[in-house]
PDB file of C-alpha atoms in Angstrom:
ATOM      1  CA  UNK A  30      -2.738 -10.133  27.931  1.00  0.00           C
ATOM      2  CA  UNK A  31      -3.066 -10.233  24.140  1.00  0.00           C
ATOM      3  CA  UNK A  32      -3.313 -13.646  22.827  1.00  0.00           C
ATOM      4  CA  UNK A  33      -2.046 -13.863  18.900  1.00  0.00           C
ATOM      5  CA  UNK A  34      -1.891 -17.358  16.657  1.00  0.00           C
ATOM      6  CA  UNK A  35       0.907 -17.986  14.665  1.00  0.00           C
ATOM      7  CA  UNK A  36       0.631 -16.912  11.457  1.00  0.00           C
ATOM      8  CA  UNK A  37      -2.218 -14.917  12.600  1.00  0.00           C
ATOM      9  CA  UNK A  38      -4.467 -14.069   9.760  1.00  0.00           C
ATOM     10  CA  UNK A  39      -7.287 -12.308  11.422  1.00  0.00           C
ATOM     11  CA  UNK A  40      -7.630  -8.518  10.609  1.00  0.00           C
ATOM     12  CA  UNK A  41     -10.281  -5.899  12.136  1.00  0.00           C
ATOM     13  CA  UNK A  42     -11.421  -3.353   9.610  1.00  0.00           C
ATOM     14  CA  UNK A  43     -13.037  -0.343  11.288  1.00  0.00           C
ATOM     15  CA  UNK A  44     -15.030   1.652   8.694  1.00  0.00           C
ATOM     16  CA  UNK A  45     -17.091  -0.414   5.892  1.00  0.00           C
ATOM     17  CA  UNK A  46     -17.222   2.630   3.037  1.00  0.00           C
ATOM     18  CA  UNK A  47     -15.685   2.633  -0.614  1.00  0.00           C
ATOM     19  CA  UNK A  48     -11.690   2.403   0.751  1.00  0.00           C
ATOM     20  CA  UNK A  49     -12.622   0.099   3.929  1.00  0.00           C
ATOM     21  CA  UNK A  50     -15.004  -2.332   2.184  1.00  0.00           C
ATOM     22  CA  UNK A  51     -12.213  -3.084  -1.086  1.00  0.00           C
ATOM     23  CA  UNK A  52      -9.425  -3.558   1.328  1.00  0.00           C
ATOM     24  CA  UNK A  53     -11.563  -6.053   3.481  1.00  0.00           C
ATOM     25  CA  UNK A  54     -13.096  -7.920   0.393  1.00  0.00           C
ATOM     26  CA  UNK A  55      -9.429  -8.443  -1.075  1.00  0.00           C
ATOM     27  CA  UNK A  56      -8.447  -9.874   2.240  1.00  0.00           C
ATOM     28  CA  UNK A  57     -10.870 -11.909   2.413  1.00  0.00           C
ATOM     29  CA  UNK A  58      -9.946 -13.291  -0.980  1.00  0.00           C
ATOM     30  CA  UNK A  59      -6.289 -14.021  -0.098  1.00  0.00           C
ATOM     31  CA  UNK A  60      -7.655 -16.114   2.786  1.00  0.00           C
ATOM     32  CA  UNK A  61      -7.601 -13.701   5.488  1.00  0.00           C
ATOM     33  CA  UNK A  62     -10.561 -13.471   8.254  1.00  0.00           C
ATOM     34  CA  UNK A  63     -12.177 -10.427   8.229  1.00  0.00           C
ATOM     35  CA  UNK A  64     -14.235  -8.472  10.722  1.00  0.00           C
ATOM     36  CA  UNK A  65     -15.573  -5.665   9.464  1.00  0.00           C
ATOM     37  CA  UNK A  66     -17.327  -3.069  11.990  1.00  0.00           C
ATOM     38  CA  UNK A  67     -19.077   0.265  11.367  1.00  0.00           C
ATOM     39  CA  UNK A  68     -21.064   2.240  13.057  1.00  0.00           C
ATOM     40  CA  UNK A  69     -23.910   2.246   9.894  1.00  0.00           C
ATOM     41  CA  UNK A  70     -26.079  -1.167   9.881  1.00  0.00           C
ATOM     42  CA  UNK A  71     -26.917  -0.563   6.478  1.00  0.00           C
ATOM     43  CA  UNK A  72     -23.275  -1.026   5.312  1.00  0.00           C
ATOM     44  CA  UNK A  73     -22.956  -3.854   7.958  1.00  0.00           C
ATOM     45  CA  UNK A  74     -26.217  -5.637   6.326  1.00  0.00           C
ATOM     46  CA  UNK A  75     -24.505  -5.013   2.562  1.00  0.00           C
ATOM     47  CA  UNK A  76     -21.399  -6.843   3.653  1.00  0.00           C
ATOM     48  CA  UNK A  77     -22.535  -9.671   6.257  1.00  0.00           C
ATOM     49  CA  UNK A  78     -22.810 -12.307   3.347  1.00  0.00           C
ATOM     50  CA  UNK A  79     -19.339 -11.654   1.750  1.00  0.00           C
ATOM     51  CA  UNK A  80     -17.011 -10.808   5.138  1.00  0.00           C
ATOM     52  CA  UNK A  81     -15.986 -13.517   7.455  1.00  0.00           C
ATOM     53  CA  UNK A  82     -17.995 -11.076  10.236  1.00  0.00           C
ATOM     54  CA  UNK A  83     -19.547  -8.498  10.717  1.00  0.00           C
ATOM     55  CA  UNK A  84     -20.486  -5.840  13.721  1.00  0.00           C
ATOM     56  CA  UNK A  85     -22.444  -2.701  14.148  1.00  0.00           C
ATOM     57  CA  UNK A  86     -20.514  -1.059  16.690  1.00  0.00           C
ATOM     58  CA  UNK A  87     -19.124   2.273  17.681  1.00  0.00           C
ATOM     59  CA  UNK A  88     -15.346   2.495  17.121  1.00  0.00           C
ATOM     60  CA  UNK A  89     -15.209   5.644  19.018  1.00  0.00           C
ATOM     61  CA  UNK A  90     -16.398   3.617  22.399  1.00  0.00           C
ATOM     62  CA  UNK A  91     -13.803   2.129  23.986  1.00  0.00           C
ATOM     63  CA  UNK A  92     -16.787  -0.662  25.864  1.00  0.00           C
ATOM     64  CA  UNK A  93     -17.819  -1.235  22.504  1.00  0.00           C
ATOM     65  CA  UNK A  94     -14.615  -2.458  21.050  1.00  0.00           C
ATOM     66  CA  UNK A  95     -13.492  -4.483  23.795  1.00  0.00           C
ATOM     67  CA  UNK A  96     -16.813  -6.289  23.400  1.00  0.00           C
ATOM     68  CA  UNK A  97     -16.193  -6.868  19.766  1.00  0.00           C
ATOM     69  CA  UNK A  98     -12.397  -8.054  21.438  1.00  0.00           C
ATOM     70  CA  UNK A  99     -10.440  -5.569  19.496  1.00  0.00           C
ATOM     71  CA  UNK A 100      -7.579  -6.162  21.480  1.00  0.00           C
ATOM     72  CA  UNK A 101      -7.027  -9.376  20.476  1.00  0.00           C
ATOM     73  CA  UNK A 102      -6.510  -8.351  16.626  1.00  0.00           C
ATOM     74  CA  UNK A 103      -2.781  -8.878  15.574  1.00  0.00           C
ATOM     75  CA  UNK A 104      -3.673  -6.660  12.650  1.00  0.00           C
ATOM     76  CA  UNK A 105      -6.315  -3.712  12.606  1.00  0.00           C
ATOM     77  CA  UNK A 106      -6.924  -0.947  10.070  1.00  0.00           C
ATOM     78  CA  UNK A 107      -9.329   1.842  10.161  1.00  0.00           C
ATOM     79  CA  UNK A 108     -10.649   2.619   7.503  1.00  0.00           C
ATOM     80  CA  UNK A 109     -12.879   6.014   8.621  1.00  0.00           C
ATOM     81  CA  UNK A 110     -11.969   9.054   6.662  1.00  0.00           C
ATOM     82  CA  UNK A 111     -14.395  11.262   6.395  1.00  0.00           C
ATOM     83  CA  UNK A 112     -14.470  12.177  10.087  1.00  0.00           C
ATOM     84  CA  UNK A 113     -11.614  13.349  11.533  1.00  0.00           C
ATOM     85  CA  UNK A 114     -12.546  13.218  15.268  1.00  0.00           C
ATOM     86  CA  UNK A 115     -13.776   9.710  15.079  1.00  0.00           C
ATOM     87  CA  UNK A 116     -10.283   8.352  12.790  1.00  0.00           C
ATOM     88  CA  UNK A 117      -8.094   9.836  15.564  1.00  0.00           C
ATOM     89  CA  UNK A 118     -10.031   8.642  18.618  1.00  0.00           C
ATOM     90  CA  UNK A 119     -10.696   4.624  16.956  1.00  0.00           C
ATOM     91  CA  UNK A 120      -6.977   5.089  16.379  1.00  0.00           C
ATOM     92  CA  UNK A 121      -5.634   6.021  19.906  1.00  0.00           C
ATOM     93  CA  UNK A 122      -8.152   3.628  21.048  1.00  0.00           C
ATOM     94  CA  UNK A 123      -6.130   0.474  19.365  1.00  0.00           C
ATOM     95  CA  UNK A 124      -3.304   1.614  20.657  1.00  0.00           C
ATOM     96  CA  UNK A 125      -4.043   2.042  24.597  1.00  0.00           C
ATOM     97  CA  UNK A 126      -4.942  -1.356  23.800  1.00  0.00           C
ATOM     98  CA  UNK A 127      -2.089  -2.572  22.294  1.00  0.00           C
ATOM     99  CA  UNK A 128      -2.449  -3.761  18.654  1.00  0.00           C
ATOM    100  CA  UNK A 129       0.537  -4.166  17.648  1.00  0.00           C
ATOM    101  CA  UNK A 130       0.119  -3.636  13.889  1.00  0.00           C
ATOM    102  CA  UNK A 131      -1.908  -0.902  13.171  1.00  0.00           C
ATOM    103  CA  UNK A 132      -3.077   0.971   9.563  1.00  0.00           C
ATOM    104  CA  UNK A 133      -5.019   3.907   9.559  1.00  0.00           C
ATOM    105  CA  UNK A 134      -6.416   5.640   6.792  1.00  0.00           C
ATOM    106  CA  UNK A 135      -5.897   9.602   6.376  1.00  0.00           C
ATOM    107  CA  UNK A 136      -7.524  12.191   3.824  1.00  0.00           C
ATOM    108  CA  UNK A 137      -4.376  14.834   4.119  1.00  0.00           C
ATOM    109  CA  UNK A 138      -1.038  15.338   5.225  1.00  0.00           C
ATOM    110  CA  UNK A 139      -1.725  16.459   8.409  1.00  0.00           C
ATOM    111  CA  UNK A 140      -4.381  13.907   9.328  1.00  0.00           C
ATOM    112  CA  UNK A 141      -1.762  11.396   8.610  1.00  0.00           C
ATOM    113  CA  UNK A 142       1.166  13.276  11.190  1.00  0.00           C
ATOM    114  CA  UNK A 143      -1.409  13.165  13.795  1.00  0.00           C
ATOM    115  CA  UNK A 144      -2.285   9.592  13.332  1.00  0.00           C
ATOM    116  CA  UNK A 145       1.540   9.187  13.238  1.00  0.00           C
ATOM    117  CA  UNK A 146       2.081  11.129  16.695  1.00  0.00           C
ATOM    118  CA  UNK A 147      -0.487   9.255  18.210  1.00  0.00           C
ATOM    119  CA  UNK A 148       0.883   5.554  17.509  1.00  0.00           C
ATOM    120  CA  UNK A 149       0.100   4.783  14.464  1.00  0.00           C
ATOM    121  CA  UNK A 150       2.031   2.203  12.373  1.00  0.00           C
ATOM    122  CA  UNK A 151       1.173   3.115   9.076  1.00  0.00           C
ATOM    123  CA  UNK A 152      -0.370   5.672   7.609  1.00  0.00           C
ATOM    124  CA  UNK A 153      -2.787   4.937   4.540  1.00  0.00           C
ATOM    125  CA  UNK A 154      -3.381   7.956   2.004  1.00  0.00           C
ATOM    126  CA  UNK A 155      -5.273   6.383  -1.032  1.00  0.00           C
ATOM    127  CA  UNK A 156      -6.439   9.735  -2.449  1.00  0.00           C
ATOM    128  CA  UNK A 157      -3.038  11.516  -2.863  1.00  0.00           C
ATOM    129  CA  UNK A 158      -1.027   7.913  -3.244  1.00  0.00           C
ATOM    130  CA  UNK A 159      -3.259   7.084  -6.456  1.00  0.00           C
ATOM    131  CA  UNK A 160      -3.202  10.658  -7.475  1.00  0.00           C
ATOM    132  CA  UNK A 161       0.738  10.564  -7.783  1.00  0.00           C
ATOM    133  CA  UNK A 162       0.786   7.773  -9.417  1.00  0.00           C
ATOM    134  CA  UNK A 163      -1.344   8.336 -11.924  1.00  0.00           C
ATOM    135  CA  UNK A 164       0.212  11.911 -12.417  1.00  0.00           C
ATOM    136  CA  UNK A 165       3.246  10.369 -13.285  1.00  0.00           C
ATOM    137  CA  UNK A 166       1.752   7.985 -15.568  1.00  0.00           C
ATOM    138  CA  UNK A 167      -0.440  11.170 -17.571  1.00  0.00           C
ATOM    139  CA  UNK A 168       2.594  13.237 -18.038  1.00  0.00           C
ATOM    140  CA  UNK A 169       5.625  11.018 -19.432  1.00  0.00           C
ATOM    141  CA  UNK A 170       6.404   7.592 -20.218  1.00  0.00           C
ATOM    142  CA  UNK A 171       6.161   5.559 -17.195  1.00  0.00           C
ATOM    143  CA  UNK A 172       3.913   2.387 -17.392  1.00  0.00           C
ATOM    144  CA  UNK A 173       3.470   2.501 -13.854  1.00  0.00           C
ATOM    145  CA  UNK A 174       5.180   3.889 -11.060  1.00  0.00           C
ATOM    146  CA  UNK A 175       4.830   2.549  -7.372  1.00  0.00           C
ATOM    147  CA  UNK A 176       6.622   5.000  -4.103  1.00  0.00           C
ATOM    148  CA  UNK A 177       7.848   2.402  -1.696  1.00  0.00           C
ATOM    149  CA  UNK A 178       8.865   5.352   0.918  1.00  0.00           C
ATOM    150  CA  UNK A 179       9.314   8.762   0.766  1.00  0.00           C
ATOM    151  CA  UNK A 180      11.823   9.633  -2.246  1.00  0.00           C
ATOM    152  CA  UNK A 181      12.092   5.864  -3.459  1.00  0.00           C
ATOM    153  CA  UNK A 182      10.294   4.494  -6.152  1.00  0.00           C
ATOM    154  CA  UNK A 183       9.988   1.535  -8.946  1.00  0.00           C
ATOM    155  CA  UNK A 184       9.207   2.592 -12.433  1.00  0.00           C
ATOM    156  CA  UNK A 185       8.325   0.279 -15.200  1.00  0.00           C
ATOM    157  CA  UNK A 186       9.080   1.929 -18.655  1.00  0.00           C
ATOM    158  CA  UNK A 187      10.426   0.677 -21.866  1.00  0.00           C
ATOM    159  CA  UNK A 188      14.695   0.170 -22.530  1.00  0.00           C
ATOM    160  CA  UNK A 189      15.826   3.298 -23.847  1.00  0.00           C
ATOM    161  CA  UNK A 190      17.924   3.382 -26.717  1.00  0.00           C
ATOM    162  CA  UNK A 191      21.188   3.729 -24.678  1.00  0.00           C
ATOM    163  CA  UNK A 192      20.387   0.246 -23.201  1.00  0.00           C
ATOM    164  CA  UNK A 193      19.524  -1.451 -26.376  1.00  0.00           C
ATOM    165  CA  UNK A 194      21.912  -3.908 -27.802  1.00  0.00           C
ATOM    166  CA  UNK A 195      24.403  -3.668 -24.630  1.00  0.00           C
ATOM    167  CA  UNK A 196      24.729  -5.965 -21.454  1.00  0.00           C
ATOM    168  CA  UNK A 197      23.832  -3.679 -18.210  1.00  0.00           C
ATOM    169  CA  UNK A 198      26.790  -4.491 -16.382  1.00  0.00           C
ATOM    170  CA  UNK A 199      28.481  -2.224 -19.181  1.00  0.00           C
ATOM    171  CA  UNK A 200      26.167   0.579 -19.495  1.00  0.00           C
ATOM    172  CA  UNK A 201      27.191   1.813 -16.174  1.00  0.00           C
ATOM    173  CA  UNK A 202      23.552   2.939 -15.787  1.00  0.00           C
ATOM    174  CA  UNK A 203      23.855   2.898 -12.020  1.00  0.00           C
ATOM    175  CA  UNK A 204      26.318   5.642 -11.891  1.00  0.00           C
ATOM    176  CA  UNK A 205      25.442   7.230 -14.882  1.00  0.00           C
ATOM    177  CA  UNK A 206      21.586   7.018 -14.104  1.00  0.00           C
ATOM    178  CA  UNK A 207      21.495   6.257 -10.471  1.00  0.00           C
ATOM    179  CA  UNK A 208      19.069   3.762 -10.767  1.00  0.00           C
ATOM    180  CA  UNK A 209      18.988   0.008 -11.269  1.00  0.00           C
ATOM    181  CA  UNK A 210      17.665  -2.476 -13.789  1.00  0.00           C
ATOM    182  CA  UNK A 211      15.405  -5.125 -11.234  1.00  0.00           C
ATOM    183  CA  UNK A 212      13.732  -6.805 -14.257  1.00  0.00           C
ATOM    184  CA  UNK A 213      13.093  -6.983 -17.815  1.00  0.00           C
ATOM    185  CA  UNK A 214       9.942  -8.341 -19.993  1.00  0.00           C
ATOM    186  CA  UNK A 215      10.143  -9.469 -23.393  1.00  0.00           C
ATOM    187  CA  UNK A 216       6.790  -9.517 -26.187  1.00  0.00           C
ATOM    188  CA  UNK A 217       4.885 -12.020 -25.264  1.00  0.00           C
ATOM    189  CA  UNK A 218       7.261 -13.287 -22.281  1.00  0.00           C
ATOM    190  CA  UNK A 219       6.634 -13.034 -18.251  1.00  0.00           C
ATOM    191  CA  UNK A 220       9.127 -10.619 -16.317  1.00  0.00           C
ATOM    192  CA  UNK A 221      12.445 -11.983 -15.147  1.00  0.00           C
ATOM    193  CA  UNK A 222      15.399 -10.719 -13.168  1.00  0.00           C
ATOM    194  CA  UNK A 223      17.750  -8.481 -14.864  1.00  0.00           C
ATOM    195  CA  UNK A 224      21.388  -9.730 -14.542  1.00  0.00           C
ATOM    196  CA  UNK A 225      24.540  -7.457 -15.479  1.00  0.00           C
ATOM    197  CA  UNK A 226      24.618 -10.230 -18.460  1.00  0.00           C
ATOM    198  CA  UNK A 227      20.877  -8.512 -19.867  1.00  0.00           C
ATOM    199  CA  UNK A 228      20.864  -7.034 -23.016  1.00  0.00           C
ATOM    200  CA  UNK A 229      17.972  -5.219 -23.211  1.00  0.00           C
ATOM    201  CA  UNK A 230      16.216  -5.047 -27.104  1.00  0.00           C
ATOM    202  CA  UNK A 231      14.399  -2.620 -28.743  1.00  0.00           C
ATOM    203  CA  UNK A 232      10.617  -2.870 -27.140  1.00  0.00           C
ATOM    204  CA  UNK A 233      11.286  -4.683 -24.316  1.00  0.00           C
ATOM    205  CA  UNK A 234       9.733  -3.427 -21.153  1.00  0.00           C
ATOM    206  CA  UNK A 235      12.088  -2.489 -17.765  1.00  0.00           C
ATOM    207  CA  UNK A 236      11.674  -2.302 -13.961  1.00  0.00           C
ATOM    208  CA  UNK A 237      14.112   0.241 -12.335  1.00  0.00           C
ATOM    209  CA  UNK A 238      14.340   1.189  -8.789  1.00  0.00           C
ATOM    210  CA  UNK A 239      16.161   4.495  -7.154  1.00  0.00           C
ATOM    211  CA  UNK A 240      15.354   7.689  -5.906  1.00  0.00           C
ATOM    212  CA  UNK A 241      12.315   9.459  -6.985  1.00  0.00           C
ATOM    213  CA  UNK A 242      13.735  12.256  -9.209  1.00  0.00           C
ATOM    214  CA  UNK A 243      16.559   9.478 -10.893  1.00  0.00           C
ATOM    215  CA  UNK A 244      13.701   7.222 -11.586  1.00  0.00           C
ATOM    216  CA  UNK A 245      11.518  10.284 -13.187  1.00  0.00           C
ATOM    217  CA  UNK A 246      14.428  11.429 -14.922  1.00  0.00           C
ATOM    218  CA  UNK A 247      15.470   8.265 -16.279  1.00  0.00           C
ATOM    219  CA  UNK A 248      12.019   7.125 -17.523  1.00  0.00           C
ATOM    220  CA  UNK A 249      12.274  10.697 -19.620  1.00  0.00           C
ATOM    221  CA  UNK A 250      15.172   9.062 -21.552  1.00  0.00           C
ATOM    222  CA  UNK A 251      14.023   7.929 -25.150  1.00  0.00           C
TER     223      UNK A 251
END
């Protein structure tokens, strides 16, 4: 039987390169407990002072993971993702055990449907995530640009003219646009909610949500 804490804050991080080792150092730095297990003892050794523990291990065994107690991880992620065969196999091994939460890190589209298909909960893909993003950044005027699922996005941008000088509520953006206003910063301000009372100024920096193409179109709008 898997025994869990409430409020469980442990996480297991299989994999210890570039991707795995960030994502367990910022846990560890929002107060989570880390254990952090590859199959290299030179990236073990390089991370034993900072990560709450450490393991050479295997992730591919299914002996050596129960000895590490895998199974009794609320969380795990697996971070491996330059080797196919050993991502899928760590994967399906978490989830014959039953870890209920489960992130796994693919390099491609269809890495990431087979990690799906075999009971994965999420599905990481760093490369291509950061490479949208960033594409939409280079090639118009979107300040940022986060997907929160497939064809839904935020984009932060600056108020178009159409928006300057009028409260949202009467802009009819939504239907016009199909997008809304979430928040608005002013110079030298921190971000607040956006009301149907805003009236956005000239300069003033926006966070709209809606789907994909509305938000790309709308952050085209001078």
């Amino acid at each position: 039987m898997q025994r869990t804490r409430p409020h469980d804050k442990r996480v297991l991080v299989i994999g210890l390169g570039r991707f795995g080792s960030s994502l367990a150092l910022e846990l560890v730095k929002h107060g989570w407990e880390v254990l952090g297990m590859d199959s290299t003892p030179r990236l073990v050794q390089a991370y034993a002072d900072a990560l709450t523990h450490t393991v050479v291990a295997d992730a591919t065994d299914d002996e050596a993971l129960r000895q590490v107690g895998a199974e009794e991880f609320k969380r795990a992620v697996v971070a491996i993702g330059t080797h196919l065969e050993e991502s899928i196999l760590a994967t399906s091994l978490l989830v014959d055990m039953g870890v209920p939460d489960i992130w796994a890190k693919a390099t491609s589209r269809r890495h990431g449907r087979i990690l799906q298909q075999i009971g994965t909960h999420h599905v990481i893909l760093p490369e291509h995530d950061m490479g949208e993003r960033v594409a939409h950044l280079v090639s118009g005027r979107m300040l940022d640009y986060v997907e929160l699922e497939e064809n839904f996005a935020l984009g932060k941008t600056r108020a178009p003219r159409e928006l300057i000088g009028r409260k949202l509520g009467e802009t009819g953006v939504r239907s016009k646009r199909g997008i809304t206003v979430v928040c608005i910063k002013r110079h030298g301000e921190a971000f607040t909610y956006a009301t149907a009372e805003t009236v956005p100024q000239k300069g003033d920096i926006i966070v709209v949500a809606g789907k994909t193409n509305d938000v790309e179109r709308f952050a085209e709008i001078s």
